[in-house]
Amino acid sequence: MKKVIIILSFVAGLSVFMTGCSDYLDSDYLFEERMSIEDVFSNKDYTNRWLAEGYAYLGNDYMQDVCSKKTLPFNFADDMYFGDEGDGYKAWKSGQYSEKGVLGNNNQSLGVWETAYKGIRQVSIFLNNIDKNKEFTEEEISDFKGQAHFLRAYFYWFMLRLYGPIPIVPEEGLDYMESYDDLAYPRNTYDECVTYITDELLKAASVLPLQRSVQEIARPTRGAALALRAKVFLFAASPLFNGKTPVSVSSALVNRDGTHLLPDVYDESKWAKAAAAKDVMDLNFYELYTAPAKTIGDVAYPATITPPYNAEFSEQDWPNGWKNIDPFESYRSLFNGSVAANANPELIFTRVGNQGGENIRVMVIHQIPRNTGGGYNSHGMTQKQCDAYYMNNGKDCPGMNDMYSDRPGYAGRYNMEERPKDFVTADELANYPELGQLGTGVSKQYVQREPRFYASVAYSGSTWHYLKALNDDNHDEKSNVPVFYYRGGSNDGYKSSSYWLRTGIGIKKYVHPDDISYTHNSPYDISRVVFKPDPAIRYAEVLLIYAEALNELTGSYELPSWDGSKTHSISRNETEMKKGIRPIRIRAGLPDYTPDEYNNVDKFRMKLKRERQIELFAEGHRYFDLRRWMDAPEEESAPVYGCNVLATQEMREDFQTPVMCTSLPTIFAEKMWLWPISHTELKHNANLIQNPGWTDPE
């Protein structure tokens, strides 16, 4: 019998995501008709559309790393929170959610599972039939196959990171005409999943090009495949999935036939595999983005602030030093839309506009202050994250994590010096150029911090630029406004509504000087918010993966490169570890780690974790890092601290004293290691087991 399939229409707006397929995603092409597989894969346009549909699943809200909170709240760990949505954050952080999700009636668990497997099915059918199309050249077909292998690996990876071990379905694709019982596959072991995904990525890397044209910027490259491969290996080497899993979790993850899904023995060689990040570095194609130093500036684009003198880095040009770069603008421009995706040498893979209602621009309007910028003023930063940023000389800030000094997990990670209590006066402002021209009245807790701090943290008194502010019959807006978070008055502090920062600390990352909104009258107004490319995988992450992997090794390993052209000698080598850390520190205008920190495995691990916390803040990493490191029980259960938001401007010293935020409760329960599998899927698949701590359907 000739099998018949239905090609469904694409969602509106997808052309922004898949730039290279815009010809096939125009609304004129929307249709709904019955076709055979043979019909689809004998037609050039329909074949292109079939692959584009695979990208559409990747662009779904459920498949995002960087997002707001309604679809997937995984961007909110111990570093970020959201204050709107009623008790949504409380439910999320307290584990008070079910197999249906956390906010409203949105079944996130089922949404991720269904979207990923639909994407897998879509590209599997493509791989099994693309050779039938004679309208493409061999080179085009080879590239298409590489893209499809990458997409299939990405869908599986996204699920593996959330759920742990998942079923690997046959590569020939699922026959929708079979009964569901015939398609009831059990979960594969974690190691089997890793092997399958990394093999898929090798297939992709072997045929994908090193570079894409501007029109195809959202399609994967060889570097994207190799970088994702290193990331998958990193998780497989990490304690949670490498023989150190809590017994309560590992003993529960057993298939109905008795197969244990997680390894029960630690294997150090998995860290050597994670050092496959070297394959990306050896492409000699990517580098950290840097903005040139400048001597003249204004409020929104200040002149370069030279880091404190360092004999090793101050007199050297990039990449050996920071003499000719602007550390602040280098980091800020990476995320706020100033640099186009095709002009960013650090961007390895991007969804471009990370599609859907929860894209980055929507996240930004939740960061923009309410009164002065028309945003929601509801996404904030914890005191822990604020304290993580270094001083501009590389030292810890006074009082860093002092609120956690009695917690055993914070040994060596707090500073008991007194936090500064003074505030910057007009006469002193010239001494603190990092605050900008309008920094009078800012607490000295926020002076002389590293450049990434000022690109990421909206401390009380920081200047919001609003360069697209309008002053007409419908708008009364101003540019360059210092925003304080004290209670009362015209400040953007504590309110009786939802639109205030629970910690009194906001977020500047992703915010462009032009960004301003008007959500008072038009919800989700992003008309004056600059487009921001999605940083799905960037080179800084690859460098950090490499350094972390090497630090965990006690032996030496000889491993072939991705294409077998050479052999990597992998060991805990300080010179090689510096290749992963130094560029990131120099770009940030900070000195390198000390020899003692490089020579001590535990100290380096502590520093590496902190570097990821800072460098990758708000990019969807922290939630999963805490779990793979098995730090989540300590970090996620620690109380959230922030400023004393009930204090008025007259009580500004009290405002700057860290207090526990009782409205942001936290716990960590066993079930929070992994995301639940929906009851809907468990009912359909008798061979599927639930994750530990979650319920089975009745």
XYZ file of C-alpha atoms in Angstrom:
698
model
C 0.000 0.000 0.000
C 1.280 3.475 -0.859
C 1.689 5.405 2.384
C 0.047 8.819 2.541
C 1.190 11.655 4.774
C -0.094 15.099 5.567
C 2.173 18.108 5.250
C 1.000 20.724 7.686
C 1.299 24.473 7.306
C 4.008 26.384 9.112
C 3.501 28.808 11.932
C 3.498 32.474 11.046
C 6.764 34.285 11.561
C 8.986 31.258 11.138
C 10.862 32.957 8.322
C 12.635 35.126 10.920
C 14.025 31.984 12.536
C 15.059 30.065 9.436
C 16.537 32.830 7.339
C 18.036 30.446 4.824
C 14.655 28.875 4.067
C 12.637 32.067 3.799
C 11.629 31.191 0.235
C 9.888 28.099 1.527
C 8.247 29.653 4.545
C 6.434 32.567 2.979
C 2.718 32.621 3.770
C 1.923 32.064 0.068
C 3.211 28.540 0.475
C 0.906 27.578 3.330
C -1.191 24.616 2.351
C -2.767 21.463 3.637
C -3.033 18.623 1.153
C -2.386 14.916 0.979
C 0.832 13.764 -0.621
C 2.877 10.636 -0.799
C 6.475 10.426 0.374
C 7.429 9.986 -3.246
C 5.633 13.209 -4.178
C 7.384 15.216 -1.486
C 10.892 13.971 -2.164
C 10.669 14.296 -5.909
C 9.918 18.011 -5.633
C 12.654 20.491 -4.719
C 10.375 22.980 -2.971
C 8.500 20.373 -0.931
C 11.743 18.674 0.105
C 13.121 21.991 1.301
C 9.927 22.583 3.185
C 10.164 19.196 4.845
C 13.591 20.015 6.273
C 12.433 23.515 7.210
C 9.672 21.921 9.265
C 12.398 20.138 11.223
C 13.907 23.531 12.018
C 10.444 24.755 12.972
C 10.321 22.186 15.785
C 13.703 23.430 17.004
C 12.342 26.972 16.976
C 9.377 26.004 19.140
C 9.082 27.706 22.541
C 9.529 24.337 24.214
C 13.000 23.929 22.687
C 14.564 27.187 23.908
C 17.523 27.646 26.241
C 17.212 31.405 26.765
C 13.641 32.421 27.471
C 11.276 34.098 29.873
C 9.294 31.797 32.150
C 5.889 30.798 30.787
C 7.001 27.907 28.608
C 10.206 26.728 30.292
C 11.475 28.324 33.540
C 14.912 26.690 33.317
C 16.611 30.064 32.946
C 15.792 30.673 36.625
C 17.991 28.808 39.087
C 19.770 30.390 42.075
C 20.830 33.383 39.981
C 17.592 34.773 38.502
C 13.956 34.984 39.517
C 10.694 36.358 38.171
C 8.334 38.389 40.317
C 5.171 38.414 38.230
C 2.890 35.463 37.398
C 1.450 35.325 40.908
C 2.894 32.395 42.814
C 4.571 30.918 39.733
C 8.121 31.411 40.968
C 7.225 30.079 44.407
C 5.783 26.952 42.816
C 8.814 26.570 40.548
C 11.453 26.956 43.240
C 9.529 25.005 45.869
C 8.940 22.033 43.609
C 5.200 22.626 43.839
C 4.486 21.582 40.294
C 3.175 18.445 38.701
C 3.759 16.310 35.660
C 1.748 18.952 33.809
C 4.146 21.830 34.475
C 4.417 24.856 36.708
C 2.561 27.860 35.292
C -1.123 27.779 34.443
C -2.389 24.871 32.383
C 0.694 24.703 30.212
C 1.802 21.061 30.047
C 5.503 21.728 29.636
C 6.607 18.157 30.167
C 4.395 16.825 27.401
C 5.203 19.817 25.201
C 8.953 19.198 25.232
C 8.570 15.455 24.757
C 6.104 15.730 21.872
C 7.952 18.546 20.118
C 11.302 16.778 20.274
C 9.994 13.434 19.026
C 8.015 15.092 16.252
C 11.226 16.814 15.221
C 13.120 13.515 15.355
C 10.473 11.835 13.206
C 10.515 14.735 10.739
C 14.267 14.632 10.126
C 14.415 10.823 10.206
C 11.941 10.645 7.334
C 14.010 13.279 5.560
C 17.228 11.274 5.964
C 15.573 8.131 4.674
C 14.220 9.795 1.554
C 16.415 12.730 0.518
C 18.431 10.564 -1.884
C 15.276 10.117 -3.962
C 15.329 13.755 -4.995
C 17.227 14.177 -8.248
C 16.829 17.957 -8.350
C 19.658 18.512 -5.876
C 23.387 18.061 -6.422
C 25.374 15.523 -4.428
C 26.936 18.388 -2.471
C 23.523 19.790 -1.568
C 22.220 16.395 -0.473
C 25.324 15.811 1.632
C 24.836 19.160 3.377
C 21.140 18.430 3.931
C 22.010 15.117 5.552
C 24.486 16.836 7.855
C 21.831 19.333 8.916
C 19.325 16.561 9.567
C 21.800 14.525 11.641
C 22.570 17.649 13.679
C 18.894 18.383 14.250
C 18.171 14.816 15.309
C 21.079 14.931 17.755
C 19.912 18.293 19.125
C 16.380 17.035 19.786
C 17.702 13.994 21.623
C 20.223 16.116 23.521
C 17.563 18.546 24.686
C 15.537 15.659 26.125
C 18.552 13.878 27.606
C 19.489 17.027 29.519
C 15.951 17.397 30.907
C 14.729 13.865 31.477
C 17.897 11.818 31.714
C 17.867 8.597 29.651
C 15.224 8.588 26.911
C 14.100 6.088 24.240
C 16.118 6.106 21.022
C 13.665 5.306 18.223
C 14.604 3.365 15.068
C 16.391 5.487 12.495
C 14.028 4.457 9.741
C 11.426 6.571 11.497
C 8.136 5.630 13.079
C 5.299 4.342 10.950
C 2.302 6.399 12.024
C 0.033 3.621 10.787
C 1.294 1.188 13.451
C -0.476 0.937 16.783
C 1.056 2.848 19.671
C 1.720 -0.410 21.506
C 4.035 -1.431 18.685
C 5.936 1.816 19.132
C 6.330 1.514 22.912
C 10.077 1.687 23.319
C 11.771 1.572 26.744
C 14.347 4.126 27.788
C 17.898 3.517 26.588
C 20.729 3.781 29.086
C 22.372 7.170 29.527
C 25.601 5.950 27.944
C 23.703 4.517 24.965
C 22.024 7.881 24.462
C 25.375 9.675 24.616
C 26.928 7.286 22.103
C 24.027 7.668 19.696
C 23.932 11.481 19.919
C 27.690 11.950 19.570
C 27.794 9.525 16.627
C 25.069 11.569 14.957
C 27.128 14.693 15.502
C 30.205 13.074 13.952
C 28.139 12.197 10.895
C 27.007 15.811 10.760
C 30.511 17.249 11.229
C 31.909 15.080 8.439
C 29.721 16.735 5.796
C 28.750 20.159 7.157
C 30.676 23.223 5.959
C 32.869 25.275 8.248
C 31.059 28.489 7.405
C 27.594 29.584 6.273
C 26.449 32.515 4.193
C 24.478 35.329 5.784
C 21.291 33.848 4.326
C 21.954 30.496 6.036
C 23.191 31.748 9.394
C 20.670 29.620 11.348
C 21.857 26.356 9.818
C 24.490 24.322 11.682
C 28.147 24.140 10.694
C 30.930 21.680 11.403
C 31.853 23.729 14.450
C 28.295 23.579 15.791
C 28.269 19.786 15.530
C 31.643 19.425 17.261
C 30.756 21.937 19.984
C 27.490 20.185 20.794
C 29.365 16.875 20.854
C 31.762 18.266 23.481
C 28.800 19.522 25.497
C 27.131 16.105 25.481
C 30.398 14.490 26.598
C 30.738 17.090 29.376
C 27.400 16.119 30.900
C 28.248 12.419 30.577
C 31.492 13.011 32.508
C 29.836 15.042 35.264
C 29.061 13.427 38.655
C 25.282 13.127 38.233
C 25.673 10.901 35.175
C 29.063 9.342 35.857
C 28.755 6.824 38.641
C 28.153 9.308 41.469
C 24.401 9.653 41.153
C 22.485 9.689 44.457
C 21.469 6.107 45.242
C 17.822 7.095 45.522
C 17.939 8.266 41.909
C 20.085 5.560 40.331
C 18.176 2.743 42.037
C 14.880 4.103 40.742
C 16.047 4.484 37.137
C 15.699 0.851 36.155
C 13.679 -0.337 33.174
C 10.975 -2.937 33.616
C 13.340 -5.592 32.260
C 15.880 -4.783 34.988
C 18.210 -2.616 32.870
C 19.932 0.052 34.976
C 19.828 3.322 33.063
C 22.654 5.197 34.789
C 26.265 4.000 35.154
C 27.161 2.861 38.665
C 30.950 3.195 38.295
C 32.884 6.438 37.873
C 34.875 6.586 34.634
C 37.534 9.305 34.469
C 38.082 8.731 30.761
C 34.739 10.415 30.110
C 36.375 13.700 31.097
C 39.037 13.042 28.467
C 36.248 12.655 25.913
C 34.775 15.975 27.039
C 38.100 17.534 26.136
C 36.856 16.998 22.572
C 36.232 20.708 22.869
C 39.804 20.820 21.529
C 38.412 19.732 18.168
C 36.502 23.009 17.980
C 39.520 25.020 19.095
C 41.718 23.322 16.488
C 39.420 24.471 13.698
C 41.089 27.863 14.220
C 37.884 29.474 13.040
C 36.250 30.879 16.192
C 37.447 33.517 18.623
C 35.968 35.588 21.419
C 34.283 38.745 20.190
C 36.015 41.971 21.205
C 35.110 45.630 20.693
C 37.954 48.071 20.040
C 39.046 50.472 22.751
C 37.908 54.082 22.329
C 39.026 57.314 23.953
C 35.856 59.339 23.375
C 32.363 58.379 24.414
C 29.049 59.510 25.847
C 26.578 58.350 28.499
C 25.293 55.332 26.577
C 28.550 54.440 24.836
C 31.280 55.505 27.273
C 34.960 55.727 26.521
C 36.888 52.602 27.410
C 37.584 52.231 31.111
C 41.086 50.848 31.409
C 41.373 47.934 33.871
C 43.820 48.310 36.785
C 47.397 47.898 35.671
C 48.658 44.356 35.276
C 52.234 43.735 34.176
C 51.246 40.729 32.111
C 48.180 42.024 30.284
C 47.976 45.833 30.338
C 50.663 46.455 27.719
C 49.670 43.625 25.378
C 47.157 43.809 22.546
C 44.378 41.250 22.243
C 44.525 38.238 22.467
C 47.556 38.477 24.766
C 46.215 41.444 26.729
C 43.489 44.072 26.892
C 45.419 47.139 25.732
C 43.421 47.652 22.515
C 39.976 46.330 23.505
C 37.012 47.586 25.497
C 36.143 44.795 27.985
C 32.756 46.287 28.901
C 31.534 46.833 25.350
C 33.000 43.499 24.220
C 30.742 41.628 26.623
C 27.686 43.900 26.406
C 27.565 43.880 22.598
C 27.642 40.090 22.472
C 24.057 39.880 23.690
C 22.200 43.151 23.146
C 21.878 43.054 19.366
C 24.736 45.435 18.552
C 26.563 42.651 16.705
C 24.790 40.741 13.945
C 24.985 36.964 14.135
C 26.986 36.723 10.915
C 29.511 39.297 12.208
C 30.110 37.580 15.549
C 33.181 35.276 15.455
C 32.185 33.820 18.836
C 28.756 32.578 17.827
C 28.938 28.887 16.898
C 25.218 28.113 16.660
C 22.157 30.320 16.917
C 18.413 29.992 16.372
C 18.769 33.694 15.394
C 15.519 35.028 16.890
C 14.756 32.041 19.176
C 11.187 31.947 18.022
C 7.873 32.130 19.811
C 6.256 34.246 22.482
C 9.089 33.761 24.971
C 11.969 35.044 22.883
C 14.837 37.152 24.204
C 13.198 40.462 23.369
C 10.194 39.455 25.469
C 12.578 38.572 28.290
C 14.128 42.045 27.984
C 10.827 43.857 28.413
C 10.449 41.957 31.692
C 13.836 43.403 32.723
C 13.147 47.019 31.713
C 11.945 49.257 34.584
C 8.226 50.003 34.725
C 7.918 53.705 35.457
C 10.710 55.032 33.286
C 10.954 52.408 30.546
C 7.501 50.918 30.189
C 8.677 47.384 30.915
C 7.479 44.851 33.460
C 10.374 45.323 35.921
C 9.896 41.756 37.138
C 12.975 39.698 36.180
C 15.674 40.173 38.773
C 19.003 38.937 40.058
C 19.804 37.350 43.402
C 22.386 38.767 45.805
C 24.383 35.568 45.300
C 24.739 36.277 41.595
C 25.505 39.949 42.201
C 28.252 38.989 44.652
C 29.782 36.481 42.227
C 31.225 39.200 40.006
C 34.804 40.126 40.792
C 36.270 43.503 41.626
C 38.095 45.062 38.688
C 41.435 43.824 40.057
C 40.238 40.220 40.205
C 39.614 40.091 43.951
C 36.362 39.158 45.681
C 33.976 41.948 46.556
C 33.804 42.790 50.287
C 31.078 40.739 51.955
C 30.770 38.261 49.088
C 28.307 35.549 50.144
C 28.652 36.579 53.793
C 25.002 35.601 54.264
C 26.008 31.965 53.610
C 29.124 31.845 55.809
C 27.595 29.233 58.111
C 26.618 26.853 55.298
C 29.119 23.987 54.801
C 28.857 24.109 51.008
C 30.279 27.626 50.975
C 33.631 26.958 52.561
C 36.203 29.092 50.735
C 33.484 30.933 48.838
C 32.669 33.890 51.051
C 34.339 37.078 52.196
C 33.753 38.495 55.667
C 35.051 42.002 55.001
C 32.453 44.640 55.756
C 30.387 45.736 52.791
C 30.884 49.440 51.949
C 28.161 51.598 53.485
C 28.898 54.903 51.772
C 27.332 56.320 48.623
C 29.020 58.091 45.742
C 28.867 61.878 45.952
C 29.064 64.310 43.031
C 32.608 65.239 44.051
C 33.671 61.573 43.998
C 32.037 60.602 40.733
C 35.180 61.162 38.676
C 36.864 58.434 40.737
C 34.300 55.879 39.570
C 33.966 56.206 35.778
C 32.448 52.731 35.589
C 29.215 54.186 37.034
C 28.864 56.607 34.134
C 28.153 60.307 34.223
C 24.979 59.889 36.315
C 26.244 57.631 39.108
C 25.761 60.004 42.014
C 23.985 58.329 44.931
C 25.030 54.790 43.996
C 26.168 52.523 46.835
C 29.897 51.936 46.912
C 29.119 48.232 46.996
C 28.780 48.638 43.232
C 31.959 50.554 42.400
C 35.158 49.222 40.845
C 33.629 45.931 39.813
C 34.635 43.946 36.735
C 33.206 44.999 33.316
C 30.840 42.015 33.053
C 29.129 43.301 36.180
C 28.162 46.586 34.539
C 27.019 44.792 31.384
C 24.810 42.424 33.391
C 23.668 43.967 36.683
C 20.999 46.652 37.046
C 22.038 47.757 40.535
C 20.039 50.477 42.266
C 21.045 53.771 40.680
C 22.341 52.306 37.412
C 21.529 54.310 34.289
C 18.990 53.026 31.771
C 19.574 54.752 28.460
C 16.258 54.526 26.525
C 17.764 56.191 23.459
C 14.540 55.525 21.535
C 12.508 57.485 24.078
C 9.673 59.521 22.545
C 8.274 62.839 23.639
C 5.069 63.530 21.751
C 1.296 63.614 22.269
C 1.290 59.969 23.386
C 4.666 59.690 25.095
C 6.487 61.530 27.829
C 9.739 59.586 27.942
C 13.288 60.550 28.838
C 16.679 59.165 27.885
C 19.519 58.272 30.264
C 17.653 57.849 33.532
C 19.259 56.581 36.778
C 16.795 54.090 38.250
C 16.679 53.448 41.991
C 14.709 50.664 43.650
C 13.810 52.297 46.957
C 10.270 51.938 48.241
C 7.864 54.789 47.576
C 8.040 57.951 45.534
C 8.562 57.760 41.793
C 11.140 54.995 42.054
C 10.834 51.596 40.423
C 11.003 49.892 43.801
C 8.470 48.087 45.949
C 4.885 48.429 44.732
C 1.543 46.882 45.559
C 1.459 45.497 42.001
C 3.635 42.759 40.469
C 6.021 45.170 38.799
C 8.891 45.464 41.250
C 12.165 43.656 41.896
C 11.951 41.337 44.885
C 15.694 41.648 45.553
C 16.144 45.260 44.486
C 18.669 44.070 41.891
C 17.770 43.964 38.214
C 19.303 42.551 35.034
C 21.027 44.478 32.233
C 22.268 41.549 30.138
C 20.668 41.559 26.662
C 19.591 45.195 27.117
C 20.608 47.601 24.332
C 20.884 51.376 24.934
C 17.995 51.811 22.480
C 15.633 49.442 24.303
C 12.441 50.864 25.743
C 8.890 49.531 25.847
C 5.313 50.706 26.263
C 3.637 47.789 27.971
C 1.428 50.116 30.029
C -0.875 50.289 27.020
C 0.285 47.427 24.817
C 1.350 44.161 26.523
C 4.494 42.519 25.155
C 5.389 45.651 23.218
C 8.777 44.938 21.626
C 8.489 47.527 18.852
C 11.404 49.507 20.297
C 13.438 46.574 21.589
C 16.453 45.746 19.429
C 16.564 42.265 17.867
C 18.988 39.964 19.740
C 20.506 36.816 18.175
C 20.120 33.731 20.333
C 23.506 32.622 21.802
C 22.709 28.903 21.680
C 26.386 27.843 21.551
C 29.285 30.273 21.706
C 33.030 29.852 21.799
C 33.422 30.982 25.419
C 31.420 27.923 26.477
C 33.708 25.649 24.456
C 36.773 27.100 26.169
C 35.232 26.574 29.587
C 34.313 22.982 28.721
C 37.929 22.307 27.777
C 39.343 23.772 30.993
C 36.819 21.943 33.179
C 37.470 18.590 31.508
C 41.247 18.814 31.877
C 41.015 19.747 35.543
C 39.296 16.474 36.434
C 41.976 14.207 34.950
C 44.600 12.314 36.952
C 45.904 10.214 34.073
C 46.920 10.714 30.433
C 44.787 9.700 27.459
C 45.443 9.383 23.742
C 42.271 10.075 21.798
C 41.765 10.514 18.064
C 40.532 13.854 16.779
C 36.983 13.972 15.449
C 38.074 13.024 11.907
C 40.941 10.732 12.885
C 43.506 13.010 11.263
C 45.565 13.282 14.447
C 45.747 12.149 18.054
C 45.081 14.365 21.069
C 47.250 13.821 24.140
C 44.862 14.655 26.981
C 45.981 15.274 30.572
C 45.713 17.832 33.341
C 48.104 20.286 31.743
C 48.281 23.838 33.103
C 49.363 25.284 29.753
C 46.345 23.752 28.070
C 43.995 24.782 30.878
C 45.128 28.358 30.418
C 43.946 28.167 26.804
C 40.446 27.713 28.158
C 40.552 30.349 30.911
C 42.905 33.140 29.875
C 41.005 34.426 26.824
C 37.816 34.758 28.851
C 39.579 36.551 31.704
C 41.508 38.890 29.394
C 38.368 39.768 27.430
C 36.758 40.644 30.777
C 39.728 42.856 31.733
C 40.697 40.538 34.597
C 44.023 38.925 35.540
C 44.450 35.185 35.135
C 44.082 32.724 38.010
C 47.054 32.302 40.331
C 49.502 29.369 40.021
C 48.093 27.999 43.276
C 44.605 27.933 41.782
C 45.824 26.191 38.629
C 47.789 23.628 40.617
C 44.986 22.704 43.005
C 42.157 20.621 41.511
C 39.591 21.674 44.114
C 40.437 25.372 43.950
C 40.402 25.374 40.171
C 37.051 23.583 40.130
C 35.633 26.235 42.451
C 36.966 29.021 40.243
C 35.730 27.327 37.072
C 32.217 26.995 38.438
C 32.208 30.655 39.356
C 33.524 31.606 35.909
C 30.640 29.766 34.283
C 28.210 31.411 36.706
C 29.408 34.846 35.583
C 30.291 34.382 31.928
C 27.234 32.286 31.013
C 24.725 34.101 33.231
C 21.153 34.151 31.849
C 21.999 31.827 28.965
C 20.207 28.743 30.270
C 23.233 26.965 31.755
C 23.115 27.459 35.515
C 20.070 25.266 36.226
C 21.662 22.284 34.499
C 25.197 22.958 35.733
C 24.053 22.797 39.349
C 22.498 19.418 38.706
C 25.290 17.799 36.719
C 27.811 18.973 39.345
C 25.424 17.688 42.040
C 25.584 21.109 43.699
C 21.842 21.679 43.395
C 20.849 20.413 46.878
C 23.069 23.059 48.482
C 22.789 25.912 45.989
C 19.112 25.622 45.119
C 17.992 25.224 48.721
C 20.019 28.169 50.039
C 17.738 31.115 50.875
C 17.512 33.880 48.291
C 18.960 37.164 49.518
C 18.669 40.666 48.153
C 18.437 44.294 49.179
C 15.970 45.423 51.833
C 13.323 46.527 49.342
C 11.020 47.906 52.053
C 13.523 50.658 52.810
C 12.895 54.137 51.432
C 15.554 56.452 50.041
C 15.876 57.998 53.492
C 16.830 54.505 54.717
C 19.271 53.807 51.908
C 21.896 52.214 54.155
C 19.295 49.702 55.288
C 18.316 49.121 51.665
C 21.845 47.955 50.839
C 21.972 45.465 53.733
C 21.324 41.941 52.369
C 18.140 40.390 53.741
C 16.406 37.102 53.120
C 13.654 37.372 50.493
C 10.834 35.427 52.092
C 8.686 35.868 48.987
C 11.197 33.759 47.047
C 11.272 30.442 48.944
C 13.586 27.624 47.891
C 13.969 23.919 48.511
C 15.517 21.004 46.688
C 13.750 17.659 46.585
C 14.773 14.361 45.014
C 12.313 14.761 42.159
C 14.042 17.995 41.099
C 17.107 16.224 39.708
C 15.225 15.399 36.516
C 12.105 16.708 34.808
C 8.955 14.527 34.984
C 7.626 12.497 32.087
C 4.031 13.370 31.324
C 1.291 10.984 32.414
C 0.005 11.129 28.858
C 3.193 9.525 27.564
C 3.345 7.002 30.394
C -0.208 5.889 29.615
C 0.638 5.454 25.957
C 3.881 3.599 26.515
C 3.743 0.670 28.905
C 7.529 0.239 28.694
C 8.284 3.791 29.794
C 9.237 4.378 33.443
C 8.789 7.640 35.353
C 11.648 9.696 36.769
C 12.393 9.400 40.515
C 10.090 11.313 42.825
C 7.333 11.810 40.254
C 4.041 9.964 40.118
C 2.777 7.352 37.711
C -0.694 7.667 36.186
C -3.496 6.037 38.108
